[in-house]
Coordinates of C-alpha atoms and ligand atoms in Angstrom, one line a residue:
X62 CA 55.4 106.2 56.6
X63 CA 53.5 107.6 59.3
X64 CA 54.5 111.2 60.5
X65 CA 55.1 112.1 64.0
X66 CA 55.0 115.5 65.8
X67 CA 56.8 115.7 69.0
X68 CA 55.9 118.3 71.6
X69 CA 58.3 119.4 74.2
X70 CA 58.9 122.2 76.8
X71 CA 62.3 121.5 77.9
X72 CA 65.3 119.2 78.2
X73 CA 64.0 116.9 75.4
X74 CA 65.5 113.5 76.5
X75 CA 62.5 111.5 75.8
X76 CA 62.4 113.2 72.3
X77 CA 66.0 112.2 71.7
X78 CA 65.3 108.5 72.8
X79 CA 62.5 108.5 70.3
X80 CA 64.8 110.0 67.7
X81 CA 67.4 107.4 68.4
X82 CA 65.1 104.5 68.3
X83 CA 64.9 104.4 64.5
X84 CA 61.4 104.0 64.4
X85 CA 59.5 103.2 61.1
X86 CA 58.2 106.8 61.0
X87 CA 59.2 110.3 59.8
X88 CA 59.6 112.9 62.6
X89 CA 57.8 115.8 60.8
X90 CA 58.6 118.4 63.4
X91 CA 59.7 118.9 67.1
X92 CA 57.4 121.7 68.5
X93 CA 58.1 123.7 71.6
X94 CA 55.9 126.2 73.7
X95 CA 59.1 127.3 75.2
X96 CA 61.6 129.2 72.9
X97 CA 64.5 128.3 75.1
X98 CA 63.7 124.6 75.3
X99 CA 67.2 122.7 75.2
X100 CA 65.4 119.8 73.2
X101 CA 65.1 122.2 70.2
X102 CA 68.9 122.3 69.8
X103 CA 69.1 118.6 70.0
X104 CA 66.4 118.1 67.5
X105 CA 68.3 120.3 65.0
X106 CA 71.4 118.2 65.5
X107 CA 69.3 115.2 64.2
X108 CA 68.3 117.3 61.3
X109 CA 64.7 117.6 62.5
X110 CA 62.5 120.6 61.5
X111 CA 61.8 122.6 64.8
X112 CA 59.0 125.1 65.6
X113 CA 58.0 127.2 68.5
X114 CA 54.6 128.1 69.4
X115 CA 55.2 130.2 72.5
X116 CA 52.1 130.1 74.7
X117 CA 52.9 133.5 76.2
X118 CA 52.5 135.2 72.9
X119 CA 48.7 134.3 72.9
X120 CA 45.9 135.9 74.9
X121 CA 44.3 132.7 76.1
X122 CA 44.5 129.0 76.0
X123 CA 42.2 128.6 73.2
X124 CA 44.3 130.7 70.7
X125 CA 47.4 129.0 71.9
X126 CA 46.0 125.7 71.1
X127 CA 44.6 126.9 67.7
X128 CA 48.2 127.9 66.7
X129 CA 49.6 124.7 68.1
X130 CA 47.0 122.5 66.1
X131 CA 47.7 124.5 63.1
X132 CA 51.5 123.8 63.3
X133 CA 50.9 120.1 64.0
X134 CA 48.5 119.8 61.1
X135 CA 50.7 121.9 58.7
X136 CA 53.4 119.4 59.2
X137 CA 51.0 116.6 58.4
X138 CA 51.4 114.7 61.6
X139 CA 49.4 111.5 62.1
X140 CA 50.6 111.1 65.8
X141 CA 51.2 113.7 68.3
X142 CA 53.7 112.7 70.9
X143 CA 53.9 114.6 74.2
X144 CA 57.4 114.4 75.5
X145 CA 57.6 116.6 78.6
X146 CA 55.2 119.0 77.1
X147 CA 54.1 121.0 80.2
X148 CA 51.1 122.9 79.2
X149 CA 47.5 121.4 80.2
X150 CA 45.4 120.7 76.9
X151 CA 41.7 121.5 76.8
X152 CA 39.0 119.1 75.9
X153 CA 38.6 120.6 72.5
X154 CA 42.4 120.1 71.7
X155 CA 42.2 116.5 73.0
X156 CA 39.2 115.7 71.0
X157 CA 40.6 116.9 67.8
X158 CA 43.6 114.3 68.2
X159 CA 41.7 111.5 70.0
X160 CA 43.4 108.2 69.7
X161 CA 46.5 109.7 68.1
X162 CA 47.8 111.8 71.2
X163 CA 50.1 110.0 73.6
X164 CA 51.9 111.2 76.7
X165 CA 54.6 110.0 79.0
X166 CA 54.2 110.7 82.8
X167 CA 56.8 110.0 85.4
X168 CA 54.8 108.0 87.7
X169 CA 52.7 104.6 87.9
X170 CA 49.4 106.2 87.0
X171 CA 46.8 106.7 88.4
X172 CA 49.2 107.4 91.4
X173 CA 50.8 110.9 91.4
X174 CA 49.1 112.8 88.5
X175 CA 50.4 116.3 88.1
X176 CA 53.8 117.7 89.1
X177 CA 56.6 116.8 91.5
X178 CA 55.8 113.1 91.2
X179 CA 59.2 111.9 92.4
X180 CA 59.1 114.0 95.5
X181 CA 55.6 113.0 96.2
X182 CA 56.5 109.2 95.9
X183 CA 59.3 109.5 98.5
X184 CA 57.0 111.5 100.8
X185 CA 54.4 108.7 100.4
X186 CA 56.9 106.1 101.3
X187 CA 56.0 103.9 98.3
X188 CA 58.6 101.2 97.6
X189 CA 57.9 100.8 93.9
X190 CA 57.6 103.9 91.5
X191 CA 57.9 104.3 87.7
X192 CA 56.4 105.8 84.6
X193 CA 53.5 105.4 82.3
X194 CA 52.8 105.9 78.6
X195 CA 49.1 106.5 78.0
X196 CA 46.6 108.0 75.3
X197 CA 45.5 111.4 76.4
X198 CA 42.0 112.1 77.5
X199 CA 40.4 115.2 78.9
X200 CA 41.5 114.4 82.4
X201 CA 45.0 115.5 83.3
X202 CA 47.5 112.6 83.3
X203 CA 44.7 110.1 82.7
X204 CA 43.8 107.8 79.8
X205 CA 44.2 104.3 78.4
X206 CA 47.5 102.8 79.6
X207 CA 49.9 101.4 76.9
X208 CA 53.0 100.5 79.0
X209 CA 54.4 101.1 82.5
X210 CA 57.8 100.5 83.9
X211 CA 58.4 100.0 87.7
X212 CA 61.5 100.7 89.5
X213 CA 62.4 100.2 93.2
X214 CA 62.6 103.0 95.6
X215 CA 65.9 102.7 97.5
X216 CA 66.7 103.7 101.0
X217 CA 69.4 106.3 99.9
X218 CA 67.1 107.9 97.2
X219 CA 66.6 111.6 97.0
X220 CA 64.5 113.2 94.3
X221 CA 67.2 113.4 91.8
X222 CA 68.3 109.8 92.1
X223 CA 64.9 108.6 92.0
X224 CA 64.1 110.7 88.9
X225 CA 67.1 109.4 87.2
X226 CA 66.1 105.9 87.7
X227 CA 62.7 106.5 86.3
X228 CA 63.8 108.5 83.5
X229 CA 66.1 105.7 82.2
X230 CA 62.9 103.4 82.0
X231 CA 61.1 106.3 80.3
X232 CA 63.7 106.2 77.4
X233 CA 62.9 102.4 77.0
X234 CA 59.1 102.4 77.2
X235 CA 58.3 105.6 75.1
X236 CA 59.9 104.4 71.9
X237 CA 58.3 100.8 72.5
X238 CA 54.9 102.3 72.9
X239 CA 55.2 104.4 69.6
X240 CA 56.6 101.4 67.8
X241 CA 53.6 99.4 68.7
X242 CA 51.2 102.2 67.5
X243 CA 53.1 102.4 64.3
X244 CA 52.9 98.7 63.8
X245 CA 49.1 98.8 64.2
X246 CA 49.3 96.4 67.1
X247 CA 47.2 98.5 69.7
X248 CA 43.4 98.2 70.2
X249 CA 41.3 100.1 72.5
X250 CA 38.9 97.7 74.4
X251 CA 36.2 99.4 76.3
X252 CA 36.7 102.9 77.6
X253 CA 40.1 102.5 79.2
X254 CA 42.0 99.5 78.3
X255 CA 44.5 98.9 75.5
X256 CA 45.2 95.5 74.1
X257 CA 48.6 94.9 72.5
X258 CA 48.9 92.1 69.8
X259 CA 51.9 89.7 70.7
X260 CA 53.1 91.6 73.7
X261 CA 55.0 89.4 76.1
X262 CA 53.9 89.5 79.7
X263 CA 56.9 90.3 82.1
X264 CA 58.8 87.2 83.3
X265 CA 58.4 88.1 87.1
X266 CA 57.2 90.3 89.8
X267 CA 59.2 93.1 91.2
X268 CA 59.3 93.2 95.1
X269 CA 60.8 96.0 97.0
X270 CA 62.6 95.1 99.1
X271 CA 63.4 91.6 97.7
X272 CA 61.6 88.7 99.5
X273 CA 64.1 86.5 101.4
X274 CA 64.7 82.9 101.1
Ligands
GAR337 C1 59.8 113.5 81.8 O1 60.1 112.9 83.0 C2 58.4 113.3 81.7 O2 57.9 112.1 82.0 C3 57.8 114.5 82.3 O3 58.6 115.5 82.0 C4 60.0 115.0 81.8 C5 60.5 115.6 80.6 O4 61.9 115.3 80.5 N1 56.4 114.7 81.8 C6 55.4 115.2 82.8 O5 55.6 115.4 84.0 C7 54.1 115.3 82.0 N2 53.0 115.1 83.0 P1 62.6 115.3 78.9 O6 62.3 116.7 78.4 O7 64.0 115.0 79.3 O8 61.8 114.3 78.2

């Protein structure tokens, strides 16, 4: 069985979706940079080993990442899953885990990298928003895309409502992406494209608002 390390900073709802998905893998550890992350308690209720590597306890990013990598490797992780892990990672760290480091981001990348994606989507007036699971590269919120989910932006939406609609899809696509990786069905083709063996294309387009007639 492949071993996962799940890295969190807060609530941990994506982590929980992954724990509930009964993936053919061992979750070796949930690691947080925030000692107070709610996700740590949730992980413990699932009997998962937790660990805190507090970024504030290190003089610089390099030494924090050294400690983080040490923890990940000590747990024998094959795949590193960023699930709301809110620290920017250096090129050195990313290179160390190249091809086995994945992230979920609450937008349809390459739109809205960075923070406050739902607010920015509302401000931009987009009618379709969503989330993305991707392999991590040196550039922030960028890298070969594995799966995306699109949701409509509705007239009555505020940031919280839109975030909740996107989050429900995050909880579907992240376990799916990890399952494909564990099943060995992903191939990187070229620099930036992922092929997924046997993946079904979606049945229809999402139009927002709906086309009449
Ligand atoms: C999720 O919406 C995730 O996509 C986002 O943080 C939230 C964590 O929630 N990640 C990023 O913005 C990374 N750039 P969770 O702790 O409940 O999974």
